[in-house]
Amino acid sequence: MDCYTANWNPLGDSAFYRKYELYSMDWDLKEELRDCLVAAAPYGGPIALLRNPWRKEKAASVRPVLEIYSASGLPLASLLWKSGTVVSLGWSAEEELLCVQEDGGVLVYGLHGDFRRHFSMGNEVLQNRILDARIFHTEFGSGVAILTGAHRFILSANVSDLKLRRMPEVPGLQGAPTCWTALCQDRVAHILLAVGPDLYLLDQSACSAVTPFGLAPGVSSFLQMAVSFTYRHLALFTDTGYIWMGTASLKEKLCEFNCNIRAPPKQMVWCSRPRSKERAVVVAWERRLMVVGDAPESIQFVLDEDSYLVPELDGVRIFSRSTHEFLHEVPVASEEIFKIASMAPGALLLEAQKEYEKESQKADEYLREIQELGQLTQAVQQCIEAAGHEHRPDMQKSLLRAASFGKCFLDRFPPDSFVRMCQDLRVLNAIRDYHIGIPLTYSQYKQLTIQVLLDRLVLRRLYPLAIQICEYLRLPEVQGVSRILAHWACYKVQQKDVSDEDVARAINQKLGDTPGVSYSDIAARAYGCGRTELAIKLLEYEPRSGEQVPLLLKMKRSKLALSKAIESGDTDLVFTVLLHLKNELNRGDFFMTLRNQPMALSLYRQFCKHQELETLKDLYNQDDNHQELGSFHIRASYAAEERIEGRVAALQTAADAFYKAKNEFAAKATEDQMRLLRLQRRLEDELGGRFLDLSLHDTVTTLILGGHNKRAEQLARDFRIPDKRLWWLKLTALADLEDWEELEKFSKSKKSPIGYLPFVEICMKQHNKYEAKKYASRVGPEQKVKALLLVGDVAQAADVAIEHRNEAELSLVLSHCTGATDGATADKIQRARAQAQKK
Amino acid sequence: MAFPHRLDAPELPDFSMLKRLARDQLIYLLEQLPGKKDLFIEADLMSPLDRIANVSILKQHEVDKLYKVENKPAVSSSEQLCFLVRPRIKNMRYVASLVNADKLAGRTRKYKVIFSPQKFHACEMVLEEEGVYGDVSCDEWAFSLLPLDVDLLSMELPEFFRDYFLEGDQRWINTVAQALHLLSTLYGPFPNCYGIGRCAKMSYELWRILEQEEDGETKGRRPEIGHIFLLDRDVDFVTALCSQVVYEGLVDDTFRIKCGSVDFGPEVTSSDRSLKVLLNAEDKVFNEIRNEHFSNVFGFLSQKARNLQAQYDRRRGMDIKQMKNFVSQELKGLKQEHRLLSVHIGACESIMKKKTKQDFQELIKTEHALLEGFNIRESTSYIEEHIDRQVSPIESLRLMCLLSITENGLIPKDYRSLKTQYLQSYGPEHLLTFSNLRRAGLLTEQAPGDTLTAVESKVSKLVTDKAAGKITDAFSSLAKRSNFRAISKKLNLVRRIGTDRAAVLRLLNCSELAFTDMTKEDKASSESLRLILVVFLGGCTFSEISALRFLGREKGYRFIFLTTAVTNSARLMEAMSEVKA
């Protein structure tokens, strides 16, 4: 362990930087890195190389090859570049490769070299060409900034929602700026550029000259600038070999350094850890690498080969033809533990555990020492944390072992931090594997989140590993396994060499009823690849009909969509399909389709009733539904028609329809109504007053009330009003008129079909006891008691009841006996009752 | 006098949460349109809205003026208009005409339509056709369950009945499913589900789909309500068509209870102003008489009045201190009770007056005869006379339907003559009404050779059923009194609560379903298993509610009612009638 800190290099008093190998690269590079356009995605992302034939003055006889490798150098894709001259390459946050061409076109490729889409940076660039381009990352996504041949800057802050912003002109800019970069401050992207000794900041509206605070004098040109990963810091390299490091606003200087090398560096990037006070910049020349910070001395490395720097959240990745290394500031926990002669609790604990394994009593001494200081908890935490920052599994293990050892001597140490670290390390080690090639550090992993990591694994088509991680971390199915399976399925449907049946079966076998898997999404993907049949097969597995329908419609399977929509029971869905069908099919076919789907039909009918009456009629016509057609015309005769002729005509059509429907009754009734309407019209003309729209009964009543008895009788005869009704009608009307004379005449015209009790009732209603009594005598025997009671003749009612010997009647009379006046009658009844009982 | 609940009867869940949910959502929607705005409310939504959020709450959220949605041009001068409507095409036309009028006048305002309980595609279609879709923003107020009482939830969707049972329109079923889903997320899953009818089945299936989509939320929750019954209204029209004889039902028949409250006119209040009374379990007097047969109510009220008087009288012998106590504590309650008592006595008198005028006795007798299936001829001529005398179009129609259903259709001669008479009395446009009634199966012609009437066959089948027999016993005390028999006929509902579930299931037809989730049942406490949710698709009457409350008291169950709307015979008939526009 003595040499563990051998690769630690101190920078100033307080910080160490270490560089260790991630992978030894065995990619078979045909070209030197320096001859290529290189782009490496952050967070251990893939590396894209495009041999740059345009740089050399050679004729472009040979087409260049675009190659994509994993961070460990495994080839992912290789394709012949057939498009125009590429100015710059870059990776978006979704790990899509953006290739910015000279003519302003940007081609987007997937990780596996699959072409995704392309967009343009504006027409202006077509003439002017692009001199330079940068791809940068903001919190919204990935942006592109370009420098045109006319020395104008154009940028888009988010390529997935392309909005081009033309930056203002830089006054007096003749040639290309010596160096420039995109900055992102307060969620707005700016451009910082250097022209000779001047710095300009371009924002949306203005171009302002800026001066870095505390810049050493004598600078005549800025050769290189670097923005930190978080856009918080900026470093400037001048032609005097002087490096200024400060905040991105240029208002504060953090430190400066003079390296005395005047040659422009090939690359300069920041190397700092989040939440660390140390600030350092890594500068690379052809054969020299320098770490510069707030210290009089710098750390120097010799580069044996052409190298390329990739800034990361917490360090710098350096890859070359043969190796891939990581350079970073040693984290505090590791420093505490491994620093030579460290007495930090973590260091002691690690030592104690080692002694314990050696079965030495020193273990106890160390432990005691920690415990006496009461720092055991801290020691365990330190070991856990340091384990996270170690790259080598054996070091991780020994630190974790120490932590676990220390934990034994603690009463209450919450286990979750330990457990979580073990899990995280296992995941990290798995993805750092050579075959996977994602060299994430612990801090990067935490920043990226497990969800994004899973997305990236899926993007690399590493489905089994992703699923294993989900299962290992026990992620909820919907977020984890199901999502990955769905992605797998989407990939699967793109395999054109497998038959539809096999793909569908394979997908169903794997996915089964896994919750959260949307078969319709997979089907949509299949349809996108032009495999309609497969899409339909996959949709069969979709349990939610609501999800099937939109895709089916898109695939022009409207009829199938209709039946699915009906199955779903969602009427809105049915309606959507209906409208689709209506536009798609001709009227006849549309109606035929409806005819077979009663639910859809009634839905559409409801809509038509309110919105398209004519269509409703056509619908009924189509179905030969004469009954409804008749009803339709009847309704029209009330609602739509104003003139009497129109109404009669509508009724005639209705009657015809009813005849066709074999509904004689309705036809007759309609014809009667036509007659009545005409008649009412005539009555209105001849007699005045209102008759239209009265019912037959009311018409006759109105006539009687108006004293047109003859007419009334004529009408009753014409319309064959039954006797009973006529009697009721006349009785009520005459009583309303209080025409007692006429009423009496009427009552004597013939024997009443409704008896005479109603006469009594109606007279009493008009409070005419005198008239009522006249009729009471004529009431038939079975209702006599009631009639007598109505006119208030209790005594006579009692007599009749006794005569009838009817128990019910007796009690009825009895209940009407009130007070003293009827006392005698009541007695009489009681007596009669008693007598009846004796018998 | 009112039956106390058995001691072991389970507690009812707290449904006020539903109100709070609806209110919060409405406020959220209103706040989506910041600033002052005028609110246009559909007439049907006014009373339910009043139960959720009163005017002062609306004002708090910057609602300036309130208007009713009616076919009149709006006079609002506000810059922002908000419409709170049911998803009906008619309303969309109204909104569109308003927007278009503004456009003509060169005015730009903000418009927002809030659909309750949900938005329909057809509505958006209409907006689009009228060319205003882009000018109007649409939102949904998922307010589908209004707790009218401690045990009564109403969806306040009276059109459900006509839309589904007449027009075959299934769009409300989704709303029902969503309401059920809401209940199960709030009050735990239902271990046992039963249903009768096609609509019940569809609602159940849609509901299941919803549950599956959001699985995991309700998992592991303890069920609070043990059973749920879904019933289609068309399973039993008879009960709904009978005259109601319990107090609450009579009040509904006579004065029309609207959204749990009733407007008593001057004839009840015996003053010149009408009085709006909230009828629910909080009204102590009402709570004791609501489920009573009307003939008992008067006696009870007078007893109550005497008790009240006695309590008032107590103050005579009191000293100062006791008097102080009395005034500060009891007097207010007594006064309140006094007020309620006088209202209900007034209502009773008014009902009595109306009923005697209409020959209520005769009517009940006829209904009784129809239910029992005797004296059909006499009943028919009674109905005929009823029509001839133009007593009431709705009543006449009701009796005709009752006759048709109990006799399994009218004999052809009667079918024709009654219809002719009806048309002559009440106007020929009712030809359409008859066509509707026939489609709904309420008024039909007897198929030749069909002798045994439908109800008879149903009942005879049921009476042999042991479980059903027991329950008839339970009802006998009430049944003797009046045509409560009508309700006991509704055994197809009641019988299944009996113990012998298997026997019951044998009787069920194809469209009926029963679903038990054993895993859930294990978790359910015995308490919750005696809580039963009954869902009426197409509405239920107060008599049915009373009957089930009675059954619950007898057996130690508690019933919770969920209905698409509280209905009665008149409302059913009106839904079927075609009225001249």
mmCIF file of N, CA, C and O in Angstrom, chain A residues 97-133:
data_model
loop_
_atom_site.group_PDB
_atom_site.id
_atom_site.type_symbol
_atom_site.label_atom_id
_atom_site.label_comp_id
_atom_site.label_asym_id
_atom_site.label_seq_id
_atom_site.Cartn_x
_atom_site.Cartn_y
_atom_site.Cartn_z
ATOM 1 N N LEU A 97 -25.332 12.274 -32.201
ATOM 2 C CA LEU A 97 -24.171 12.925 -32.798
ATOM 3 C C LEU A 97 -24.646 14.018 -33.754
ATOM 4 O O LEU A 97 -25.419 13.766 -34.675
ATOM 5 N N LEU A 98 -24.193 15.256 -33.500
ATOM 6 C CA LEU A 98 -24.545 16.362 -34.371
ATOM 7 C C LEU A 98 -23.350 16.666 -35.266
ATOM 8 O O LEU A 98 -22.254 16.923 -34.765
ATOM 9 N N CYS A 99 -23.550 16.584 -36.578
ATOM 10 C CA CYS A 99 -22.473 16.875 -37.498
ATOM 11 C C CYS A 99 -22.809 18.183 -38.207
ATOM 12 O O CYS A 99 -23.751 18.245 -39.002
ATOM 13 N N VAL A 100 -22.066 19.229 -37.883
ATOM 14 C CA VAL A 100 -22.344 20.536 -38.473
ATOM 15 C C VAL A 100 -21.564 20.651 -39.768
ATOM 16 O O VAL A 100 -20.342 20.549 -39.774
ATOM 17 N N GLN A 101 -22.281 20.853 -40.844
ATOM 18 C CA GLN A 101 -21.622 20.942 -42.144
ATOM 19 C C GLN A 101 -21.346 22.395 -42.494
ATOM 20 O O GLN A 101 -21.967 23.318 -41.974
ATOM 21 N N GLU A 102 -20.477 22.535 -43.439
ATOM 22 C CA GLU A 102 -20.049 23.862 -43.854
ATOM 23 C C GLU A 102 -21.224 24.689 -44.383
ATOM 24 O O GLU A 102 -21.279 25.900 -44.217
ATOM 25 N N ASP A 103 -22.182 23.997 -45.016
ATOM 26 C CA ASP A 103 -23.291 24.731 -45.622
ATOM 27 C C ASP A 103 -24.417 25.037 -44.627
ATOM 28 O O ASP A 103 -25.472 25.491 -45.007
ATOM 29 N N GLY A 104 -24.172 24.779 -43.376
ATOM 30 C CA GLY A 104 -25.176 25.123 -42.367
ATOM 31 C C GLY A 104 -26.121 23.992 -42.035
ATOM 32 O O GLY A 104 -26.926 24.096 -41.123
ATOM 33 N N GLY A 105 -26.031 22.899 -42.750
ATOM 34 C CA GLY A 105 -26.878 21.763 -42.433
ATOM 35 C C GLY A 105 -26.315 21.013 -41.233
ATOM 36 O O GLY A 105 -25.100 20.920 -41.070
ATOM 37 N N VAL A 106 -27.182 20.534 -40.396
ATOM 38 C CA VAL A 106 -26.725 19.739 -39.256
ATOM 39 C C VAL A 106 -27.362 18.370 -39.374
ATOM 40 O O VAL A 106 -28.592 18.257 -39.433
ATOM 41 N N LEU A 107 -26.544 17.356 -39.471
ATOM 42 C CA LEU A 107 -27.068 15.995 -39.569
ATOM 43 C C LEU A 107 -27.012 15.353 -38.189
ATOM 44 O O LEU A 107 -26.023 15.493 -37.470
ATOM 45 N N VAL A 108 -28.066 14.664 -37.836
ATOM 46 C CA VAL A 108 -28.129 14.052 -36.512
ATOM 47 C C VAL A 108 -28.097 12.540 -36.674
ATOM 48 O O VAL A 108 -28.909 11.973 -37.406
ATOM 49 N N TYR A 109 -27.156 11.908 -35.993
ATOM 50 C CA TYR A 109 -27.027 10.458 -36.055
ATOM 51 C C TYR A 109 -27.202 9.873 -34.669
ATOM 52 O O TYR A 109 -26.895 10.518 -33.657
ATOM 53 N N GLY A 110 -27.675 8.648 -34.652
ATOM 54 C CA GLY A 110 -27.776 7.938 -33.383
ATOM 55 C C GLY A 110 -26.442 7.328 -33.023
ATOM 56 O O GLY A 110 -25.468 7.408 -33.773
ATOM 57 N N LEU A 111 -26.429 6.718 -31.867
ATOM 58 C CA LEU A 111 -25.217 6.119 -31.343
ATOM 59 C C LEU A 111 -24.675 5.030 -32.265
ATOM 60 O O LEU A 111 -23.486 4.781 -32.318
ATOM 61 N N HIS A 112 -25.597 4.388 -32.966
ATOM 62 C CA HIS A 112 -25.189 3.278 -33.805
ATOM 63 C C HIS A 112 -25.087 3.691 -35.269
ATOM 64 O O HIS A 112 -25.217 2.874 -36.160
ATOM 65 N N GLY A 113 -24.904 4.955 -35.467
ATOM 66 C CA GLY A 113 -24.704 5.444 -36.822
ATOM 67 C C GLY A 113 -25.975 5.513 -37.635
ATOM 68 O O GLY A 113 -25.940 5.651 -38.848
ATOM 69 N N ASP A 114 -27.126 5.397 -36.974
ATOM 70 C CA ASP A 114 -28.387 5.469 -37.694
ATOM 71 C C ASP A 114 -28.773 6.936 -37.856
ATOM 72 O O ASP A 114 -28.740 7.710 -36.907
ATOM 73 N N PHE A 115 -29.128 7.282 -39.079
ATOM 74 C CA PHE A 115 -29.488 8.666 -39.345
ATOM 75 C C PHE A 115 -30.825 8.990 -38.694
ATOM 76 O O PHE A 115 -31.785 8.246 -38.817
ATOM 77 N N ARG A 116 -30.864 10.099 -37.945
ATOM 78 C CA ARG A 116 -32.112 10.450 -37.269
ATOM 79 C C ARG A 116 -32.864 11.536 -38.032
ATOM 80 O O ARG A 116 -34.000 11.373 -38.419
ATOM 81 N N ARG A 117 -32.227 12.668 -38.213
ATOM 82 C CA ARG A 117 -32.912 13.794 -38.855
ATOM 83 C C ARG A 117 -31.869 14.815 -39.241
ATOM 84 O O ARG A 117 -30.688 14.623 -38.958
ATOM 85 N N HIS A 118 -32.300 15.869 -39.857
ATOM 86 C CA HIS A 118 -31.356 16.949 -40.084
ATOM 87 C C HIS A 118 -32.077 18.272 -39.992
ATOM 88 O O HIS A 118 -33.292 18.356 -40.148
ATOM 89 N N PHE A 119 -31.337 19.296 -39.666
ATOM 90 C CA PHE A 119 -31.921 20.632 -39.654
ATOM 91 C C PHE A 119 -30.875 21.605 -40.152
ATOM 92 O O PHE A 119 -29.707 21.246 -40.332
ATOM 93 N N SER A 120 -31.309 22.826 -40.392
ATOM 94 C CA SER A 120 -30.384 23.794 -40.969
ATOM 95 C C SER A 120 -30.215 24.979 -40.029
ATOM 96 O O SER A 120 -31.118 25.318 -39.265
ATOM 97 N N MET A 121 -29.062 25.582 -40.092
ATOM 98 C CA MET A 121 -28.805 26.740 -39.251
ATOM 99 C C MET A 121 -29.169 28.032 -39.973
ATOM 100 O O MET A 121 -28.692 29.108 -39.642
ATOM 101 N N GLY A 122 -30.007 27.949 -40.985
ATOM 102 C CA GLY A 122 -30.493 29.159 -41.634
ATOM 103 C C GLY A 122 -29.924 29.320 -43.037
ATOM 104 O O GLY A 122 -28.876 28.777 -43.370
ATOM 105 N N ASN A 123 -30.670 30.076 -43.829
ATOM 106 C CA ASN A 123 -30.290 30.239 -45.229
ATOM 107 C C ASN A 123 -29.040 31.102 -45.400
ATOM 108 O O ASN A 123 -28.292 30.942 -46.345
ATOM 109 N N GLU A 124 -28.896 31.993 -44.464
ATOM 110 C CA GLU A 124 -27.785 32.937 -44.536
ATOM 111 C C GLU A 124 -26.457 32.207 -44.699
ATOM 112 O O GLU A 124 -25.562 32.637 -45.433
ATOM 113 N N VAL A 125 -26.349 31.073 -44.010
ATOM 114 C CA VAL A 125 -25.100 30.352 -43.967
ATOM 115 C C VAL A 125 -24.763 29.697 -45.297
ATOM 116 O O VAL A 125 -23.617 29.406 -45.594
ATOM 117 N N LEU A 126 -25.818 29.462 -46.098
ATOM 118 C CA LEU A 126 -25.604 28.766 -47.361
ATOM 119 C C LEU A 126 -24.531 29.459 -48.202
ATOM 120 O O LEU A 126 -23.676 28.817 -48.790
ATOM 121 N N GLN A 127 -24.601 30.782 -48.228
ATOM 122 C CA GLN A 127 -23.608 31.523 -49.017
ATOM 123 C C GLN A 127 -22.306 31.695 -48.252
ATOM 124 O O GLN A 127 -21.224 31.527 -48.795
ATOM 125 N N ASN A 128 -22.454 32.046 -47.000
ATOM 126 C CA ASN A 128 -21.273 32.462 -46.242
ATOM 127 C C ASN A 128 -20.420 31.321 -45.727
ATOM 128 O O ASN A 128 -19.286 31.526 -45.342
ATOM 129 N N ARG A 129 -21.006 30.142 -45.697
ATOM 130 C CA ARG A 129 -20.300 28.996 -45.130
ATOM 131 C C ARG A 129 -20.103 29.184 -43.629
ATOM 132 O O ARG A 129 -20.174 30.275 -43.102
ATOM 133 N N ILE A 130 -19.807 28.074 -42.996
ATOM 134 C CA ILE A 130 -19.546 28.118 -41.556
ATOM 135 C C ILE A 130 -18.051 27.990 -41.345
ATOM 136 O O ILE A 130 -17.404 27.131 -41.942
ATOM 137 N N LEU A 131 -17.533 28.863 -40.532
ATOM 138 C CA LEU A 131 -16.110 28.762 -40.232
ATOM 139 C C LEU A 131 -15.861 27.804 -39.080
ATOM 140 O O LEU A 131 -14.925 27.022 -39.071
ATOM 141 N N ASP A 132 -16.718 27.932 -38.091
ATOM 142 C CA ASP A 132 -16.482 27.156 -36.879
ATOM 143 C C ASP A 132 -17.826 26.903 -36.195
ATOM 144 O O ASP A 132 -18.775 27.660 -36.411
ATOM 145 N N ALA A 133 -17.900 25.872 -35.426
ATOM 146 C CA ALA A 133 -19.141 25.584 -34.718
ATOM 147 C C ALA A 133 -18.834 24.952 -33.373
ATOM 148 O O ALA A 133 -17.796 24.300 -33.207
#
